[in-house]
Coordinates of C-alpha atoms in Angstrom, one line a residue:
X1 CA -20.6 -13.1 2.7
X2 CA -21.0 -15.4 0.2
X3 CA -21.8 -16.4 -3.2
X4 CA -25.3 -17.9 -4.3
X5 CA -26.9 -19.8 -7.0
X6 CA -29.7 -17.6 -8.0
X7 CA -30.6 -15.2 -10.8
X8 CA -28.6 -14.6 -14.4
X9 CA -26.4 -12.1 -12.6
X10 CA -25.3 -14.1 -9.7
X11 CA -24.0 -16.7 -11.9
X12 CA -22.4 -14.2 -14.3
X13 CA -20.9 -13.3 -10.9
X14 CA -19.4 -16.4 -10.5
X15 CA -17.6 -17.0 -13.6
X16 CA -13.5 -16.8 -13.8
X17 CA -11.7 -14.7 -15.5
X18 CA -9.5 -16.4 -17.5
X19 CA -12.5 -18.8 -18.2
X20 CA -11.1 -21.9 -16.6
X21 CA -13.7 -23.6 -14.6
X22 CA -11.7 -26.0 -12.7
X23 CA -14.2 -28.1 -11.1
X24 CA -14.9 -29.3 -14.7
X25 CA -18.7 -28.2 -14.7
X26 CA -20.6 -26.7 -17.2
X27 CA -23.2 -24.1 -15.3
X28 CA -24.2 -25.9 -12.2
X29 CA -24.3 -24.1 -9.3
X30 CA -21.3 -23.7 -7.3
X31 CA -21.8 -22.7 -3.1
X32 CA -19.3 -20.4 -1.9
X33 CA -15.9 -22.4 -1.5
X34 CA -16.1 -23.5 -5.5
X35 CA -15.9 -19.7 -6.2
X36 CA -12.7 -18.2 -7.5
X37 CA -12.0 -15.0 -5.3
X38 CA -9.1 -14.0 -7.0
X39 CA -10.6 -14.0 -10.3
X40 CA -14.1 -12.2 -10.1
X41 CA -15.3 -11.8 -13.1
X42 CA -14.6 -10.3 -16.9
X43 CA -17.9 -7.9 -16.4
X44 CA -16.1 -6.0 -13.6
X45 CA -15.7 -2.5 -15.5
X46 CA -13.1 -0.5 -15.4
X47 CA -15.4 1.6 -12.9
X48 CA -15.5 -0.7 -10.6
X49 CA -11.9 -1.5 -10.5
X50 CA -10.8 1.8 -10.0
X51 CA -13.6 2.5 -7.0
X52 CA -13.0 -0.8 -5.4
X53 CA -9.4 0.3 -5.5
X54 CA -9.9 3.7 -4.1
X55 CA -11.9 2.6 -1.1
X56 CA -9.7 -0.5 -0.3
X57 CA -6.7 2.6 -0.7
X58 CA -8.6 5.0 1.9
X59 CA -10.0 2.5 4.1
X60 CA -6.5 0.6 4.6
X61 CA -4.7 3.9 5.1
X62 CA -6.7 5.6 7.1
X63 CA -7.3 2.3 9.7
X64 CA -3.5 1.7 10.1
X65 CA -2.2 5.7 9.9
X66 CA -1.4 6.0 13.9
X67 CA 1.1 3.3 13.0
X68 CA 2.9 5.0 9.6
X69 CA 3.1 7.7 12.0
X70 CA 5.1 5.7 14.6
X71 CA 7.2 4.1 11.5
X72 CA 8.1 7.6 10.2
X73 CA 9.2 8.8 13.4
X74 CA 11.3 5.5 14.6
X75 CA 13.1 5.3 11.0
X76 CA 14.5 9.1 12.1
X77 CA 18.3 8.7 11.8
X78 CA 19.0 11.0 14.6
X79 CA 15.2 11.6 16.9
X80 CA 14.9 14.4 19.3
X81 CA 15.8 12.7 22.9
X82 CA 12.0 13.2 23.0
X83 CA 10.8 11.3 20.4
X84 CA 12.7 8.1 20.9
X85 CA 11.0 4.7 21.1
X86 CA 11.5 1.0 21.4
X87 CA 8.0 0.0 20.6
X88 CA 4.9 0.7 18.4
X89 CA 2.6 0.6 21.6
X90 CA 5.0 3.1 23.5
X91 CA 5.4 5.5 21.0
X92 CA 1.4 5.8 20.6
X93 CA 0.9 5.9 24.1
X94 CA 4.0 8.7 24.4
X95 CA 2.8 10.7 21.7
X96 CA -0.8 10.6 22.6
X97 CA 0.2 11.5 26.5
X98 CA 3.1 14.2 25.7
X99 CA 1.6 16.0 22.4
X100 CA -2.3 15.4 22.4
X101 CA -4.7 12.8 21.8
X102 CA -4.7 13.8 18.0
X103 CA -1.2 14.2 17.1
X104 CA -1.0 10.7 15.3
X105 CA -3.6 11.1 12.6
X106 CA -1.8 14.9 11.7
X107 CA -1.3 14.4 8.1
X108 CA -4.3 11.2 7.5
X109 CA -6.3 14.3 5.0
X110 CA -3.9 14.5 2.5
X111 CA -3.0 10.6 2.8
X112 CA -6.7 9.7 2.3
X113 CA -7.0 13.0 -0.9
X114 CA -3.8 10.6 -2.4
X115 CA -4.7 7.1 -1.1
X116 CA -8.1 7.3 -3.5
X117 CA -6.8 8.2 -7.3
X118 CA -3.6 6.6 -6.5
X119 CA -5.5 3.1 -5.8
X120 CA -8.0 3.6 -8.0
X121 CA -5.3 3.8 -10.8
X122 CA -3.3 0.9 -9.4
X123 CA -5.8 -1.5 -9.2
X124 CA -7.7 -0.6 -12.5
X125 CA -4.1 -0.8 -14.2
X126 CA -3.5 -4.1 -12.3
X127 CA -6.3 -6.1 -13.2
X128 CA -6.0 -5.1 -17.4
X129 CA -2.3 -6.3 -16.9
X130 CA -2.6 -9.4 -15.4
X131 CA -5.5 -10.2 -17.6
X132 CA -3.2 -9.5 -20.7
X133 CA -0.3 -10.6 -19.6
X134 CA -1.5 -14.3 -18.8
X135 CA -3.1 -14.1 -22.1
X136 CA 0.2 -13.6 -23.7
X137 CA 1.6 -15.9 -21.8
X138 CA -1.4 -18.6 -22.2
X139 CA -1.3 -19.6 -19.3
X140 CA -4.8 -20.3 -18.1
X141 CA -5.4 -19.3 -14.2
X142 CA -2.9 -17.2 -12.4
X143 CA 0.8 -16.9 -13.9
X144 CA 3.1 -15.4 -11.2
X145 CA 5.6 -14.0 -13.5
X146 CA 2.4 -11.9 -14.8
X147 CA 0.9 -10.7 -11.4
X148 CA 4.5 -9.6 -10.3
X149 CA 5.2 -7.9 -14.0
X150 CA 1.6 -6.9 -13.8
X151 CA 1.7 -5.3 -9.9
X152 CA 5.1 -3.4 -11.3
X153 CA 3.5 -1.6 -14.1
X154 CA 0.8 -0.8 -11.8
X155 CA 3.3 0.5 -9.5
X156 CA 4.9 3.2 -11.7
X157 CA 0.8 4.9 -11.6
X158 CA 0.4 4.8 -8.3
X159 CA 3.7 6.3 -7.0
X160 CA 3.3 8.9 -9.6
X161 CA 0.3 10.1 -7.5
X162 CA 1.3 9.6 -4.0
X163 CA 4.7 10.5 -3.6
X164 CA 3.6 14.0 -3.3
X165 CA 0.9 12.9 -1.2
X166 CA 4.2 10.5 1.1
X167 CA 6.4 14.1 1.2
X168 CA 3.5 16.2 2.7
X169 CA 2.6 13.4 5.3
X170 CA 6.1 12.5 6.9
X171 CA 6.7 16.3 7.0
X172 CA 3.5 16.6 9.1
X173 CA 4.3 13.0 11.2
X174 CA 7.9 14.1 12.4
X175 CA 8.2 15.5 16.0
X176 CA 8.2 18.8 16.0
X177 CA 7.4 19.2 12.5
X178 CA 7.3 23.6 12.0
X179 CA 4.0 22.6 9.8
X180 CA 0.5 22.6 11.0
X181 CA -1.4 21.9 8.4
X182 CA -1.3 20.2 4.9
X183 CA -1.9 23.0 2.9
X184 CA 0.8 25.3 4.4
X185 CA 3.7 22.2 4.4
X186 CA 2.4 22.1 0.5
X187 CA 3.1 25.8 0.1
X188 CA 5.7 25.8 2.5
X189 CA 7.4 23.5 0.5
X190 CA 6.9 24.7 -3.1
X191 CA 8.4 27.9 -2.0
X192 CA 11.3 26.8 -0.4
X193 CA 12.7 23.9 -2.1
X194 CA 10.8 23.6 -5.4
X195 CA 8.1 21.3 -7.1
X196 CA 11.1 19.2 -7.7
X197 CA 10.8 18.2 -3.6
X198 CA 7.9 16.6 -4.2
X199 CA 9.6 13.9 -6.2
X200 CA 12.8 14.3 -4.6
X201 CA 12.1 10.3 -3.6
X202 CA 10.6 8.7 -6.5
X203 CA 13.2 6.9 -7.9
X204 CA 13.9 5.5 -4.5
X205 CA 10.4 4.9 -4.0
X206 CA 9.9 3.5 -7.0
X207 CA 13.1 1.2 -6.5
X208 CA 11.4 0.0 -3.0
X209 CA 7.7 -0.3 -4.4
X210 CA 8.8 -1.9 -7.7
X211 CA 10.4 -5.4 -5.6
X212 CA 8.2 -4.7 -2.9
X213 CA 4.8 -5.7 -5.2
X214 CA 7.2 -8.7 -7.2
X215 CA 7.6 -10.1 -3.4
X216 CA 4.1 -9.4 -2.8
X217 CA 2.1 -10.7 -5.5
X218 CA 4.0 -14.0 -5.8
X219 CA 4.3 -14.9 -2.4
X220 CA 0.6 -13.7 -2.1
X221 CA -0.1 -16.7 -4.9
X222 CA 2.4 -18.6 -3.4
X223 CA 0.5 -18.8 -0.2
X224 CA -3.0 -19.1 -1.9
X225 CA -1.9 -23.0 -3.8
X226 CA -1.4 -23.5 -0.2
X227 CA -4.4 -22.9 2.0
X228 CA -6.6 -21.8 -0.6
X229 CA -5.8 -24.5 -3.7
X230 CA -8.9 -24.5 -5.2
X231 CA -9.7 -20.5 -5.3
X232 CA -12.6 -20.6 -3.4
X233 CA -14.4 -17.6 -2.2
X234 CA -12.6 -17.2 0.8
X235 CA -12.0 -14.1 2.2
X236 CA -10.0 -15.5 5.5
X237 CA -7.8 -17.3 3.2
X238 CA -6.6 -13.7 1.2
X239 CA -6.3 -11.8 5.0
X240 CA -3.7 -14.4 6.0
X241 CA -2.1 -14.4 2.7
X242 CA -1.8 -10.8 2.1
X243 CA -0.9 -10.5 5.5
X244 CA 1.7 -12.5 5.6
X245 CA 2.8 -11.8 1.6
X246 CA 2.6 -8.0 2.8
X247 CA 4.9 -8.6 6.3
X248 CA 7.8 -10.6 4.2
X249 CA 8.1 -7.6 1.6
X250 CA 7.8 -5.0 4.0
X251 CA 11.0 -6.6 5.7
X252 CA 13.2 -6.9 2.4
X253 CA 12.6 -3.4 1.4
X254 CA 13.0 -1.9 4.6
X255 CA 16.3 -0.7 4.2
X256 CA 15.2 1.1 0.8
X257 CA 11.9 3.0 3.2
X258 CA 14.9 4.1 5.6
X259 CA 15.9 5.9 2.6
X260 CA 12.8 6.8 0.9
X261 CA 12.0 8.8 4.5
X262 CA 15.2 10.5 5.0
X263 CA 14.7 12.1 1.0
X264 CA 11.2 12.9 2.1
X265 CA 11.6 14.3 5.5
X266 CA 15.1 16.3 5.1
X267 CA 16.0 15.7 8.8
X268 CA 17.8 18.7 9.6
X269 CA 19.6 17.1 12.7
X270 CA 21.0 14.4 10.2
X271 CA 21.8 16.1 7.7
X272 CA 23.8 18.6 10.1
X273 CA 25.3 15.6 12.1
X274 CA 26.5 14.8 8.3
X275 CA 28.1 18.1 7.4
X276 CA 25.5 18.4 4.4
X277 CA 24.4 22.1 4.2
X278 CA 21.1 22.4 1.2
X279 CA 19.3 19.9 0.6
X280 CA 20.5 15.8 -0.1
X281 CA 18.8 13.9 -3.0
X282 CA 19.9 10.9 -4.8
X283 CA 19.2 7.6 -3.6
X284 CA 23.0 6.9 -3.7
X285 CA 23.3 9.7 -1.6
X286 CA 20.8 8.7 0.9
X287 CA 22.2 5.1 1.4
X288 CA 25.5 6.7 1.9
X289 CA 24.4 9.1 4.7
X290 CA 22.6 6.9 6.5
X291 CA 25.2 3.8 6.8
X292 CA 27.7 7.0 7.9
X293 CA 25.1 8.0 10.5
X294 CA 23.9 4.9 12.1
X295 CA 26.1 1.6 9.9
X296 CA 24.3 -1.4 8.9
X297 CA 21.5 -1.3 11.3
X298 CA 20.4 2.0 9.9
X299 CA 19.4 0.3 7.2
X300 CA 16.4 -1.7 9.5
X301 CA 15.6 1.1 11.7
X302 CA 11.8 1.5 12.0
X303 CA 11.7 -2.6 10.6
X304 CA 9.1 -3.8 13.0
X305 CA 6.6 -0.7 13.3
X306 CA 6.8 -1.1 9.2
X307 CA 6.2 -5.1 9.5
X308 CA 3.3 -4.2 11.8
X309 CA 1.7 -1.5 9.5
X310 CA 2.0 -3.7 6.6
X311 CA 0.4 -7.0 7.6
X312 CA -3.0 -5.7 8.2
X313 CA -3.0 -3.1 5.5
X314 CA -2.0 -5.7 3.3
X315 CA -5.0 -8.0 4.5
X316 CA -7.5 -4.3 4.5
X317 CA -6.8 -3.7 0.8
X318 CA -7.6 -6.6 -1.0
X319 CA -10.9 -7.8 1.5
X320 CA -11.9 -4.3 0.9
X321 CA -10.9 -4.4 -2.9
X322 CA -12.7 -7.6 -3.4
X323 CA -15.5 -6.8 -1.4
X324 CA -16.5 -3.8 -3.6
X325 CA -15.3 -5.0 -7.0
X326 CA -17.8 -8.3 -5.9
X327 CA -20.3 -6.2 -4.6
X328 CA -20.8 -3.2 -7.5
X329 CA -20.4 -6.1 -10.3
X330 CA -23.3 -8.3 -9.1
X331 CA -25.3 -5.1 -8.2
X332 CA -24.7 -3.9 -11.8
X333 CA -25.6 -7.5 -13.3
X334 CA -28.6 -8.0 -11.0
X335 CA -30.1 -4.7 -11.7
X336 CA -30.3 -5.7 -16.2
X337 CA -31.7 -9.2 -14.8
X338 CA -34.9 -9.3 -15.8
X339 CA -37.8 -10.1 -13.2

């Protein structure tokens, strides 16, 4: 896809954000590898943020869910003899063989009724931040102290919304989960242990999601001065960065998803291996139980199917992102350009 000279609203289209044409010229037109894809432009509406968001969030979870399901299983601190696996390949092909063709997608409704509002909200939130933040800090282009500030904030929105979403789904995912559906783990749930169990991980996932998007967005600008120094529109160039940004934070903060998944799953057989009897909560608590359980490399267990899900969810999200935030601002511009 690219970028093209033409009418008022394809040039409107083309514009930065911050206003910073770097190739020093004043309206010319520019082919596709003068565009800056990072910054599309200021006209994007906060409509168009928040549904670029929520299809880049539903399309890059849905795509890469048979793999969170093999990452919620392998991070178990003590799996069923049946459900134990040394790859991501061999635990699709074991689950599909032993426990149906459909088992790894059990869950992907209520991920993809989360996935949407919670992206839409993170992205919208996102884009105003790093647009005011790099205003207060007048720093024309991209400041990476604001996109990691910025991708925080944004951060605290979006768990809000799909925690609850996280504790349904890695009920569902674990081997012999006793739920069968979404809506009866949700009420399940409620009437056992509480609303309270729905954000029994926050805090931890907040604490995992908050350095997780820091590592992200700088190494993800990091990477673009690299292969992509002059912003162009490029989409190969933000696959192989968010890829690769997405793969490096997914391996720092995997001890802190070890963690997250034990609050969100209770795993009974853990928690009796630990003499817990009720329910464990407390991120403190969590770290403990599992370093008693399994040592240091409990901490990492689950590291590679997580590295795996990451990089190409990483690289889904912000093509798709771009993609529709490009796409429904130059449709909106084109359609007031007169004929």
């Amino acid at each position: 896809m690219e970028l093209r000279c033409g009418g008022v609203g394809s040039q409107a289209v083309g514009r930065r954000m911050d206003g910073d044409s770097r190739d020093g010229g004043g309206g010319g037109c520019k082919d596709a590898g003068s565009e800056d894809y990072e910054n599309l432009p200021t006209s994007a509406s906060l409509s168009t943020h928040m549904t670029a968001g929520a299809m880049a969030g539903i399309l890059e979870h849905s795509v890469m869910y048979p793999v969170d399901s093999v990452k919620t299983r392998m991070q178990s601190l003590n799996p069923d003899p049946k459900a134990q696996y040394t790859s991501v390949y061999g635990a699709l092909k074991k689950i599909i063989r032993t426990e149906g063709f459909w088992r790894p997608l059990r869950g992907l409704n209520v991920m993809m009724l989360g996935a949407g509002p919670a992206h839409a909200l993170y992205f919208a939130c996102y884009e105003n931040m790093k647009r005011t933040l790099n205003a207060v800090f007048h720093h024309q282009g991209n400041s990476h102290l604001a996109n990691g500030i910025a991708g925080s904030m944004a951060t605290l929105l979006h768990d809000a919304v799909m925690n609850p979403a996280e504790v349904v789904k890695q009920r569902l995912q674990m081997y012999n989960s006793p739920h069968r559906s979404a809506l009866r783990c949700i009420w399940t749930v409620w009437r056992t242990e509480g609303l309270g169990a729905f954000y029994r991980s926050y805090t931890t996932q907040l604490t995992m999601n908050i350095p997780f998007q820091s590592i992200h967005f700088i190494t993800y600008e990091f990477l673009q001065e690299q292969v992509n120094p002059h912003r162009g529109y490029n989409p190969q160039s933000h696959i192989i960065s968010g890829g690769l940004a997405g793969a490096l934070a997914a391996a720092a903060t995997t001890p802190l998803d070890v963690c997250k998944t034990l609050l969100n799953t209770q795993e009974n057989m853990a928690l009796n291996l630990a003499n817990i009897s009720g329910r464990l909560s407390g991120m403190a608590n969590a770290f403990r139980m599992v370093y008693q359980l399994n040592g240091l490399p409990g901490y990492f267990k689950g590291m590679q199917a997580r590295i795996i899900y990451q990089m190409p969810s990483t690289a889904i999200s912000w093509s798709v992102y771009e993609f529709f935030k490009y796409f429904l601002t130059k449709h909106k511009l084109d359609s007031r350009t007169p004929y």
